[in-house]
PDB file of C-alpha atoms in Angstrom:
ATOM      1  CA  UNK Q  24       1.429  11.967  15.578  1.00 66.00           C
ATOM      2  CA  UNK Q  25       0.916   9.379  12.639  1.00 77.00           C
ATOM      3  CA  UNK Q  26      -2.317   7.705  12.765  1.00 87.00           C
ATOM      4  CA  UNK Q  27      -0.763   4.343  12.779  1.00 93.00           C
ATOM      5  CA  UNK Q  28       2.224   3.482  14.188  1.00 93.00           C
ATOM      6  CA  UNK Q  29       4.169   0.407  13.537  1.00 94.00           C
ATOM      7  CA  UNK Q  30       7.329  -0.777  15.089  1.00 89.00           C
ATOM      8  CA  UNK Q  31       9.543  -1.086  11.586  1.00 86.00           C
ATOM      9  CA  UNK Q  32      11.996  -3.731  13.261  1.00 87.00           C
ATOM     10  CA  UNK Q  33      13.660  -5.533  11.973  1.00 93.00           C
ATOM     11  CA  UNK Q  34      12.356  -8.669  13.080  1.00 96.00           C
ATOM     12  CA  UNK Q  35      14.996 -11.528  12.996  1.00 96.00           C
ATOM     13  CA  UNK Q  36      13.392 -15.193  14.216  1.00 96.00           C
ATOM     14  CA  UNK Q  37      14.234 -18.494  13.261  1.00 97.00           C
ATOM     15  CA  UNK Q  38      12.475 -20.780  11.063  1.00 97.00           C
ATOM     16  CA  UNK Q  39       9.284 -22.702  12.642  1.00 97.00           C
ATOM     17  CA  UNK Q  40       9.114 -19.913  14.923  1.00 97.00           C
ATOM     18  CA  UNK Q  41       5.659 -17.669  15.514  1.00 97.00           C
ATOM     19  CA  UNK Q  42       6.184 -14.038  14.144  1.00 97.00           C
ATOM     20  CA  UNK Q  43       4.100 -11.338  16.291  1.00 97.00           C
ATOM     21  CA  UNK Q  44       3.204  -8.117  14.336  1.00 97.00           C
ATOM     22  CA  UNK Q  45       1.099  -5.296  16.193  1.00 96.00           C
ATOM     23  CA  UNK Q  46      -0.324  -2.001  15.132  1.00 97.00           C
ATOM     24  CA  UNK Q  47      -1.664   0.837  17.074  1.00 96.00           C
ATOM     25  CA  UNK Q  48      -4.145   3.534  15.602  1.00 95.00           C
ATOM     26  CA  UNK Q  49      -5.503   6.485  16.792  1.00 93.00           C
ATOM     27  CA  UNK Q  50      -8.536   7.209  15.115  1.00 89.00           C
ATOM     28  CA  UNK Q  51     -11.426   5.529  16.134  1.00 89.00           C
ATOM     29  CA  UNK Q  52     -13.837   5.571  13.167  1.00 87.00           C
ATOM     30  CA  UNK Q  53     -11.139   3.385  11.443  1.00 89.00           C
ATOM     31  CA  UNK Q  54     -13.645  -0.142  10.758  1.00 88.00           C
ATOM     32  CA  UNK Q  55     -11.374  -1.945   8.618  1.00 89.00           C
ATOM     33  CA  UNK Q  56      -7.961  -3.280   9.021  1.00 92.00           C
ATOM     34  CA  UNK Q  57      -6.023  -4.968   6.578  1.00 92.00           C
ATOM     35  CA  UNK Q  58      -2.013  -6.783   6.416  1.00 95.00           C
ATOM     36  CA  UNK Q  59      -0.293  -6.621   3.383  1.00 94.00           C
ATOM     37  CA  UNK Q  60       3.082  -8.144   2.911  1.00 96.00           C
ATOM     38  CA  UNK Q  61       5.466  -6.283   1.081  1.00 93.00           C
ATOM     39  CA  UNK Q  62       8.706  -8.013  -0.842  1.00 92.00           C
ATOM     40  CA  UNK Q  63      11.668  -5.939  -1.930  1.00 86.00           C
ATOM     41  CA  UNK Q  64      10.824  -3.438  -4.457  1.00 81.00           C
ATOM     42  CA  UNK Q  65       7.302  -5.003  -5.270  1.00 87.00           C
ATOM     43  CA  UNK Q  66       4.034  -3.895  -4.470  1.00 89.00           C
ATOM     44  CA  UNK Q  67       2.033  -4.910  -1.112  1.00 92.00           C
ATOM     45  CA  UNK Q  68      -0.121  -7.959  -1.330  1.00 91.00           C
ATOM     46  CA  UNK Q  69      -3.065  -8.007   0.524  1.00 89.00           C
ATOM     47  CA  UNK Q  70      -3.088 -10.845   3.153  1.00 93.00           C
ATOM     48  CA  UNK Q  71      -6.070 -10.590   4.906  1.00 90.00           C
ATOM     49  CA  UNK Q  72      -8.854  -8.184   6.299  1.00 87.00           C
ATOM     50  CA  UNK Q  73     -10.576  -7.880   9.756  1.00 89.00           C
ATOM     51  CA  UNK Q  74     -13.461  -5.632  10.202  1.00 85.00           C
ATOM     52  CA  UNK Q  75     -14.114  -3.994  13.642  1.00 83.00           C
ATOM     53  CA  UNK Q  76     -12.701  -6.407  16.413  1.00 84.00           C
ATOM     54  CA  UNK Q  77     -12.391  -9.727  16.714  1.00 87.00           C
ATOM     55  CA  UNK Q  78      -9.766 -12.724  15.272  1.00 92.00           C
ATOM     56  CA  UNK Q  79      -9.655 -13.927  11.954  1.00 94.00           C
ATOM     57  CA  UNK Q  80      -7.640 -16.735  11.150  1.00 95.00           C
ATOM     58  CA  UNK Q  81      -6.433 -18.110   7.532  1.00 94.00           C
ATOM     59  CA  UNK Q  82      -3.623 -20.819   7.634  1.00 96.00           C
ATOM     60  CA  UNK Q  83      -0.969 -20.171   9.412  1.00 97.00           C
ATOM     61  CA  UNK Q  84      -2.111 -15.960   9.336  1.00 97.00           C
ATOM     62  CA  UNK Q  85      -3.718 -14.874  12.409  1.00 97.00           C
ATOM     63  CA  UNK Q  86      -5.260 -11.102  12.675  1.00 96.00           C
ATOM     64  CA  UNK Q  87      -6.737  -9.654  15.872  1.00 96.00           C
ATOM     65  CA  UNK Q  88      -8.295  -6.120  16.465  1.00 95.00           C
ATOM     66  CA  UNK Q  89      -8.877  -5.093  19.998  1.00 94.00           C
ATOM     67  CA  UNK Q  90     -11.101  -1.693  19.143  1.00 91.00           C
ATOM     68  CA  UNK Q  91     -11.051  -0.814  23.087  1.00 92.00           C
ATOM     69  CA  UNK Q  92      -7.078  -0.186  22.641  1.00 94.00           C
ATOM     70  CA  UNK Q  93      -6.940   0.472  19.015  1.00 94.00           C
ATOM     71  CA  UNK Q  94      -4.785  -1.907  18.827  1.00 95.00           C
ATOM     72  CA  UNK Q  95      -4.173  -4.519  16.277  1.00 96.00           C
ATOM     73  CA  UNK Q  96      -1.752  -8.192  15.359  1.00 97.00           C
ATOM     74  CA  UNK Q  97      -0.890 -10.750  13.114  1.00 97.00           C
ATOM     75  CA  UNK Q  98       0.379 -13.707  14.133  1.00 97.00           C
ATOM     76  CA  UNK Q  99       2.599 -16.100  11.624  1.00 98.00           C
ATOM     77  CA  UNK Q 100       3.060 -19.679  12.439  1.00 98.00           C
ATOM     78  CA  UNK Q 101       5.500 -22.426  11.604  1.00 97.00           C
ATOM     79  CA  UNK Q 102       7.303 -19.625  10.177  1.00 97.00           C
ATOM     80  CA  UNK Q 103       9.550 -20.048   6.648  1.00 97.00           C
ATOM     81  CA  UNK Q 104      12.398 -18.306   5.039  1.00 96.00           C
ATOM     82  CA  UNK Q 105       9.971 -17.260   1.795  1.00 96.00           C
ATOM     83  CA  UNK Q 106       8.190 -15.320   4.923  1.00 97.00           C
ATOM     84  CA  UNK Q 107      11.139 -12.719   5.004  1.00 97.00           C
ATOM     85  CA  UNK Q 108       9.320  -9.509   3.980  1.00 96.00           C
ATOM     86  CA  UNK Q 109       8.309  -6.390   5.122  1.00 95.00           C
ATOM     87  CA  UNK Q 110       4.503  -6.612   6.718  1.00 97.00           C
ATOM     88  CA  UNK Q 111       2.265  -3.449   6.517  1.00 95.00           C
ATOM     89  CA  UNK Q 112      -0.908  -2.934   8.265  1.00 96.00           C
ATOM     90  CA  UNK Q 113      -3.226  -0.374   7.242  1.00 93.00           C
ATOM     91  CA  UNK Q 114      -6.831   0.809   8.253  1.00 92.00           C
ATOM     92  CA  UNK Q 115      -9.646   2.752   6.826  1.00 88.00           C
ATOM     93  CA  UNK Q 116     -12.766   4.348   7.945  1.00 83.00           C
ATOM     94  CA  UNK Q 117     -15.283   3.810   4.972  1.00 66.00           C
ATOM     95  CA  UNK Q 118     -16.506   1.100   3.697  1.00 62.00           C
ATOM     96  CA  UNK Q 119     -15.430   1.628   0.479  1.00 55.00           C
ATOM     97  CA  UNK Q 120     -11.693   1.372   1.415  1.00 60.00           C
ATOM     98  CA  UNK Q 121     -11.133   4.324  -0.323  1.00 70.00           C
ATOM     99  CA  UNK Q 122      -8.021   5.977   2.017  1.00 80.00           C
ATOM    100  CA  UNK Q 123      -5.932   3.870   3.203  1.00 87.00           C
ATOM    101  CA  UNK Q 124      -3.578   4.635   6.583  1.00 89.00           C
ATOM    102  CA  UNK Q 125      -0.648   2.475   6.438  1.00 92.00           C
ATOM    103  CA  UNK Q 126       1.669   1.662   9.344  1.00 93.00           C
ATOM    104  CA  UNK Q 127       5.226   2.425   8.280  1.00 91.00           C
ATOM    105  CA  UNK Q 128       5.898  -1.494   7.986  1.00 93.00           C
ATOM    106  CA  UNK Q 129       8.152  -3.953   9.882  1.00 95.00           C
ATOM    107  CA  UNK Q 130      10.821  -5.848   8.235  1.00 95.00           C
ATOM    108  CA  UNK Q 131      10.427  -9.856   9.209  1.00 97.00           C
ATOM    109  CA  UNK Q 132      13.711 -11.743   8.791  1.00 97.00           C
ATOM    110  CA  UNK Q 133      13.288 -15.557   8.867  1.00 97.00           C
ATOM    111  CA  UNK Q 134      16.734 -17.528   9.160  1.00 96.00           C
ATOM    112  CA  UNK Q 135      16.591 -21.352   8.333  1.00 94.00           C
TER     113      UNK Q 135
ATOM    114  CA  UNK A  25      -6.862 -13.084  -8.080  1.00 68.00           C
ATOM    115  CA  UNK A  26      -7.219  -9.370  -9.540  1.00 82.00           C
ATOM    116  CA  UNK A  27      -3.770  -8.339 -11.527  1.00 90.00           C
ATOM    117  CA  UNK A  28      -2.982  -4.726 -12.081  1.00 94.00           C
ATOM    118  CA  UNK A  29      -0.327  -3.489 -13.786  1.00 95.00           C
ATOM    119  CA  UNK A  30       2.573  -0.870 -13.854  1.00 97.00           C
ATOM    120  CA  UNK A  31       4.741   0.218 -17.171  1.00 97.00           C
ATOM    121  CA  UNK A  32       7.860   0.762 -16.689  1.00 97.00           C
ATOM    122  CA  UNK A  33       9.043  -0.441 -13.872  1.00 95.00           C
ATOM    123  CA  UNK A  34      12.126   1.452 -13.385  1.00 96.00           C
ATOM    124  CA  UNK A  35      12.953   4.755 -14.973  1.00 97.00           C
ATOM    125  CA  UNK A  36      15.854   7.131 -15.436  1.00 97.00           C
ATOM    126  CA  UNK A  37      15.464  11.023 -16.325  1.00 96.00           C
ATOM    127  CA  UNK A  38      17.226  14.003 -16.232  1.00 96.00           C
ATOM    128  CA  UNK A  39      16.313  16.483 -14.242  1.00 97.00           C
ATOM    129  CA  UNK A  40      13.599  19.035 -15.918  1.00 97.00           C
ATOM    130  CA  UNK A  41      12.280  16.381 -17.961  1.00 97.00           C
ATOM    131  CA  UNK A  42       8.940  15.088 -17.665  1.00 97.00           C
ATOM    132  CA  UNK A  43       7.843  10.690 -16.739  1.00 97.00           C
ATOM    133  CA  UNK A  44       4.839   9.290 -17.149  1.00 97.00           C
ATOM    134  CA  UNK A  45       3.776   5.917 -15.347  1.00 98.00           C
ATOM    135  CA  UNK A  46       0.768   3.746 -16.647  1.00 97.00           C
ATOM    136  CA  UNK A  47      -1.627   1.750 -14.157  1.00 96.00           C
ATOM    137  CA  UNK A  48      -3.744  -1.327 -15.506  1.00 96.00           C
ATOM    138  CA  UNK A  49      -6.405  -3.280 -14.155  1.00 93.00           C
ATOM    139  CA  UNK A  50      -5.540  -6.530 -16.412  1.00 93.00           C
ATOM    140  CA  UNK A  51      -8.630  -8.633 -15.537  1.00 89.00           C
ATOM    141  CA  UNK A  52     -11.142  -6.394 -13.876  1.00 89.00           C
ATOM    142  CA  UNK A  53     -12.246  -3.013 -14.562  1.00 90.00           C
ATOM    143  CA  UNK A  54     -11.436  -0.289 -11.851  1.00 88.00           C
ATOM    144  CA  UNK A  55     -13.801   3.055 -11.607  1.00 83.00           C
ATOM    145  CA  UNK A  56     -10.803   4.362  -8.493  1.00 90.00           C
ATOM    146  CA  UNK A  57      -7.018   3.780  -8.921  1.00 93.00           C
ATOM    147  CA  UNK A  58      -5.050   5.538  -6.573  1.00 94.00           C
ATOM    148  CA  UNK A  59      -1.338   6.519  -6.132  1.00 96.00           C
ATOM    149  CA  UNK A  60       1.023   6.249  -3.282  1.00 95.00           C
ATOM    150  CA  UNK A  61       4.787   7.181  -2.804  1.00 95.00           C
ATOM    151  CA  UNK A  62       7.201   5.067  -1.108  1.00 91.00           C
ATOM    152  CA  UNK A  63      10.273   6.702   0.138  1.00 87.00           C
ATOM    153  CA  UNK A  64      13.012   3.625   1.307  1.00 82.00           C
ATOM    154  CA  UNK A  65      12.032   2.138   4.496  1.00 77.00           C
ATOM    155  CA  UNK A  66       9.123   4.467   4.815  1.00 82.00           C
ATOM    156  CA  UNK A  67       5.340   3.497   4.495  1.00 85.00           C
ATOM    157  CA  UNK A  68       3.076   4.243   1.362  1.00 90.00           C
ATOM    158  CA  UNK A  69       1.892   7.553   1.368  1.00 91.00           C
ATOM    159  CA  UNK A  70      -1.693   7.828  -0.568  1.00 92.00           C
ATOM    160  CA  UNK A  71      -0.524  10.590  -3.326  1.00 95.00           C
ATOM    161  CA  UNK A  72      -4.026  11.124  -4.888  1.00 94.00           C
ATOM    162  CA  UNK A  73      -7.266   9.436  -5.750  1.00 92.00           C
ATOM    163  CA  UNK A  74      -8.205   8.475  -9.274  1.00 90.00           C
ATOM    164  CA  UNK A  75     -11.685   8.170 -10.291  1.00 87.00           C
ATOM    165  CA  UNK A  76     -12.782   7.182 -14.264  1.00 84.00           C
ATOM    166  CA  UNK A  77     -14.005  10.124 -15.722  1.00 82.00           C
ATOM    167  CA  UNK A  78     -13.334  13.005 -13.279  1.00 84.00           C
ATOM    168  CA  UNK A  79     -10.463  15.006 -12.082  1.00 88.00           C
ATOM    169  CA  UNK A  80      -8.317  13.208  -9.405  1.00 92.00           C
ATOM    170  CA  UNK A  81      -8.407  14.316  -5.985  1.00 92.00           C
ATOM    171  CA  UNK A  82      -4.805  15.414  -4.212  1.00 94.00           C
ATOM    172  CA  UNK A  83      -3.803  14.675  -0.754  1.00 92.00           C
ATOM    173  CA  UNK A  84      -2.670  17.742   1.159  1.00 92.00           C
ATOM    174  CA  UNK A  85       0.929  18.857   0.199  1.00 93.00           C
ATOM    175  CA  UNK A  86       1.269  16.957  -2.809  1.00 95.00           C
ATOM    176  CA  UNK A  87       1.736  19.595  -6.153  1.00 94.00           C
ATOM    177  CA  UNK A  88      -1.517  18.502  -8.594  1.00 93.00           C
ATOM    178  CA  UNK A  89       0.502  20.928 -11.347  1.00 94.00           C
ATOM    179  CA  UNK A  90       3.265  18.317 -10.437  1.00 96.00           C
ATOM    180  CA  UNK A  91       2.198  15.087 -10.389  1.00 97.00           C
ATOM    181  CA  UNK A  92      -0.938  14.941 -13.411  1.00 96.00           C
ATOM    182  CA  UNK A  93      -3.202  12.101 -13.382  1.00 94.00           C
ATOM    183  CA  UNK A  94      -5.392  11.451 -15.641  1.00 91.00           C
ATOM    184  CA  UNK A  95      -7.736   8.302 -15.855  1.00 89.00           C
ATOM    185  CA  UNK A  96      -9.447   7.928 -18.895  1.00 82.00           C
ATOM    186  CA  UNK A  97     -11.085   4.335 -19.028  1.00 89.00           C
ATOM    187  CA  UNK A  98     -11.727   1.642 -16.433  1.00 90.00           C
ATOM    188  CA  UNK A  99      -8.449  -0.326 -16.919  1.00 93.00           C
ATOM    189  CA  UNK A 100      -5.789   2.664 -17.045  1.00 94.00           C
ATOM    190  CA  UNK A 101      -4.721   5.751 -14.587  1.00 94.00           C
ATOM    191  CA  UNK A 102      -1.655   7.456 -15.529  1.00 96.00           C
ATOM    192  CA  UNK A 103       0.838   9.793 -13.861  1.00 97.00           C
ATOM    193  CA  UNK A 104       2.699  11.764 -15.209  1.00 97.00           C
ATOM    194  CA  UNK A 105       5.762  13.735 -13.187  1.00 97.00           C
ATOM    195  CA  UNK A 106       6.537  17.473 -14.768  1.00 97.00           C
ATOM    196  CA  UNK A 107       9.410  19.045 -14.612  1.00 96.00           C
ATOM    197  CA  UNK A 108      10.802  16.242 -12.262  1.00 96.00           C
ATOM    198  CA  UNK A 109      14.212  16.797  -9.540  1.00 96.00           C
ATOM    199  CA  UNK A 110      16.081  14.796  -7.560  1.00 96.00           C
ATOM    200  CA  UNK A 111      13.906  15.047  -5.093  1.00 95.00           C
ATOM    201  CA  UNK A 112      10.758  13.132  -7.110  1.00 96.00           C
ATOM    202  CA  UNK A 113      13.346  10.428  -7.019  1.00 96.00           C
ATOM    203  CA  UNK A 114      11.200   7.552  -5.318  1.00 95.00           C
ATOM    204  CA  UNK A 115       8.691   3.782  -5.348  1.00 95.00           C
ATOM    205  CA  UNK A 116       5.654   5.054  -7.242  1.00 97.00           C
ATOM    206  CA  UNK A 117       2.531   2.115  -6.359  1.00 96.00           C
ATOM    207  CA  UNK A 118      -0.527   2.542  -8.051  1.00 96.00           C
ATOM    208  CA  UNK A 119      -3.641   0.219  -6.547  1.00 94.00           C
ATOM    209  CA  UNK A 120      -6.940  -0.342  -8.388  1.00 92.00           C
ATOM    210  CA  UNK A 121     -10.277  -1.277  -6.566  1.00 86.00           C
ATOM    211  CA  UNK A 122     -12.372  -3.462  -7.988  1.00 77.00           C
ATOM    212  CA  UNK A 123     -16.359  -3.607  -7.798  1.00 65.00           C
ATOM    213  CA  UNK A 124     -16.544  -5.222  -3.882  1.00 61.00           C
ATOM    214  CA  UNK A 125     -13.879  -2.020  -2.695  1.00 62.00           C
ATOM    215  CA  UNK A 126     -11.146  -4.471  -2.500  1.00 77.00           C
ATOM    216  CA  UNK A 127      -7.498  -2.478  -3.339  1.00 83.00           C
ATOM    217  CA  UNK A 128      -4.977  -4.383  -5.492  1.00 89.00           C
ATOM    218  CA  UNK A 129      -1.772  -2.890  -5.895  1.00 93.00           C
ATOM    219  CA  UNK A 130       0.291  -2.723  -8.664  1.00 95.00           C
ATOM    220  CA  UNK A 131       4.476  -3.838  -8.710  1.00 94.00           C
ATOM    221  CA  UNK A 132       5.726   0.039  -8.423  1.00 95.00           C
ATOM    222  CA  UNK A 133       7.845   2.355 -10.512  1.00 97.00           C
ATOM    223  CA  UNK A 134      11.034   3.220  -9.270  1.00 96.00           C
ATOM    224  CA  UNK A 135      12.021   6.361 -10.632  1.00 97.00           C
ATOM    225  CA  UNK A 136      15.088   8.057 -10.253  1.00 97.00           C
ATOM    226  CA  UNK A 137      16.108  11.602 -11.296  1.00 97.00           C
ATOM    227  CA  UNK A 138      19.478  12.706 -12.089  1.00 96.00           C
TER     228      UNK A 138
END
C-alpha cells in the first residue's frame, strides 16, 4: 500500500469552475502537507503548506487536512485554462521536510 | 522566490555510457539537495538525499554504485548515471532546501538511453 494515494484523474472542468483535489495518507506521524503543481515536463512548484489540520487559504487556493481521517484537499476557485496541470500533494513527518511522500498526482484539465 | 537549477535539461546516450546531471541553488545556498525519479504519469520517487560535505544517503532499491552523487559546495549536487540502459531512461528532479527546510525543485532532466 503507498503511503499516499491520489486519484491521478484526469480531471476535465470548465473554466470558472471550483477544482476539488483530495489526498489520503496512511501514516500518522506525517505533520506537514504540502501541494505542488506540476506543468508538463517541469519541475513541481510548491503552492502552499498546511501543518497538522486545519484550512489554509491563499487566493483562490484552498488546503484542508482532516488528521482524524488522514485525509487531505485543495480547493481551486474561479478556475482558468493556465490552471491545466498536474497537482501533487505530498507529506512529511519531520520538521525539517527532509522525505517527502508524494501522491502520484492528478491531471486538472481546464477547458475555456 | 528561491531558483535552483538543472544542466542539461534533456540528454541522449548510448547505452553503457555514463551522464552526469548538475543541481544549483542560484540565489540561496543549500546544505541538502535531494533527487527524485519521475517515471511518465507516475509520482516523484525520492532517489537519495544529498547533504554538503558527506556521502549521500540511498533510498531502498536504488543502486548507490549506479546513480553517484556527489555534493561538494552549498550551491551544487551532481548525479552522475554509470553504465546507464534503457531502463535509466526517465524525469530526473533535483530539489534544494534552503535554511527555513523549505524544498525548491529544480526543472528536471529528461534522459533517455538508447
Amino acid at each position: 500500500q503507498k503511503e499516499v494515494e491520489q486519484d491521478p484523474g484526469p480531471l476535465s472542468v470548465p473554466e470558472g469552475a471550483i477544482v476539488s483535489l483530495n489526498c489520503t495518507y496512511s501514516n500518522s506521524a506525517f505533520q506537514y502537507f504540502m501541494w505542488y503543481r506540476q506543468y508538463s515536463r517541469k519541475g513541481p512548484e510548491l503552492l502552499m503548506y498546511t501543518y497538522s489540520s486545519g484550512n489554509k487559504e491563499d487566493g483562490r487556493f484552498t488546503a484542508q487536512v482532516d488528521k482524524s481521517s488522514k485525509y487531505i484537499s485543495l480547493f481551486i476557485r474561479d478556475s482558468q485554462p493556465s490552471d491545466s496541470a498536474t497537482y501533487l500533494c505530498a507529506t512529511t513527518e519531520a520538521d525539517s521536510w527532509g522525505k517527502l511522500q508524494f501522491g502520484a498526482g492528478t491531471q486538472v484539465v481546464v477547458t475555456p | 522566490g528561491a531558483v535552483v537549477s538543472q544542466h542539461p535539461s534533456r540528454v541522449i546516450c548510448k547505452s553503457g555510457t555514463s551522464v552526469k546531471i548538475e543541481c544549483r541553488s542560484l540565489d540561496f545556498q543549500a546544505t541538502t539537495m535531494f533527487w527524485y525519479r519521475q517515471f511518465p504519469k507516475q509520482s516523484l520517487m525520492l532517489m537519495a538525499t544529498s547533504n554538503e560535505g558527506s556521502k549521500a544517503t540511498y533510498e531502498q532499491g536504488v543502486e548507490k554504485d549506479k546513480f553517484l552523487i556527489n555534493h561538494a559546495s552549498l550551491t551544487l549536487s551532481t548525479l552522475t548515471v554509470t553504465s546507464a540502459h534503457p531502463e535509466d531512461s526517465s524525469f530526473y528532479i533535483c530539489s534544494a532546501r534552503d535554511s527555513l527546510y523549505e524544498q525548491y525543485f529544480g526543472p528536471g532532466t529528461r534522459l533517455t538511453v538508447t
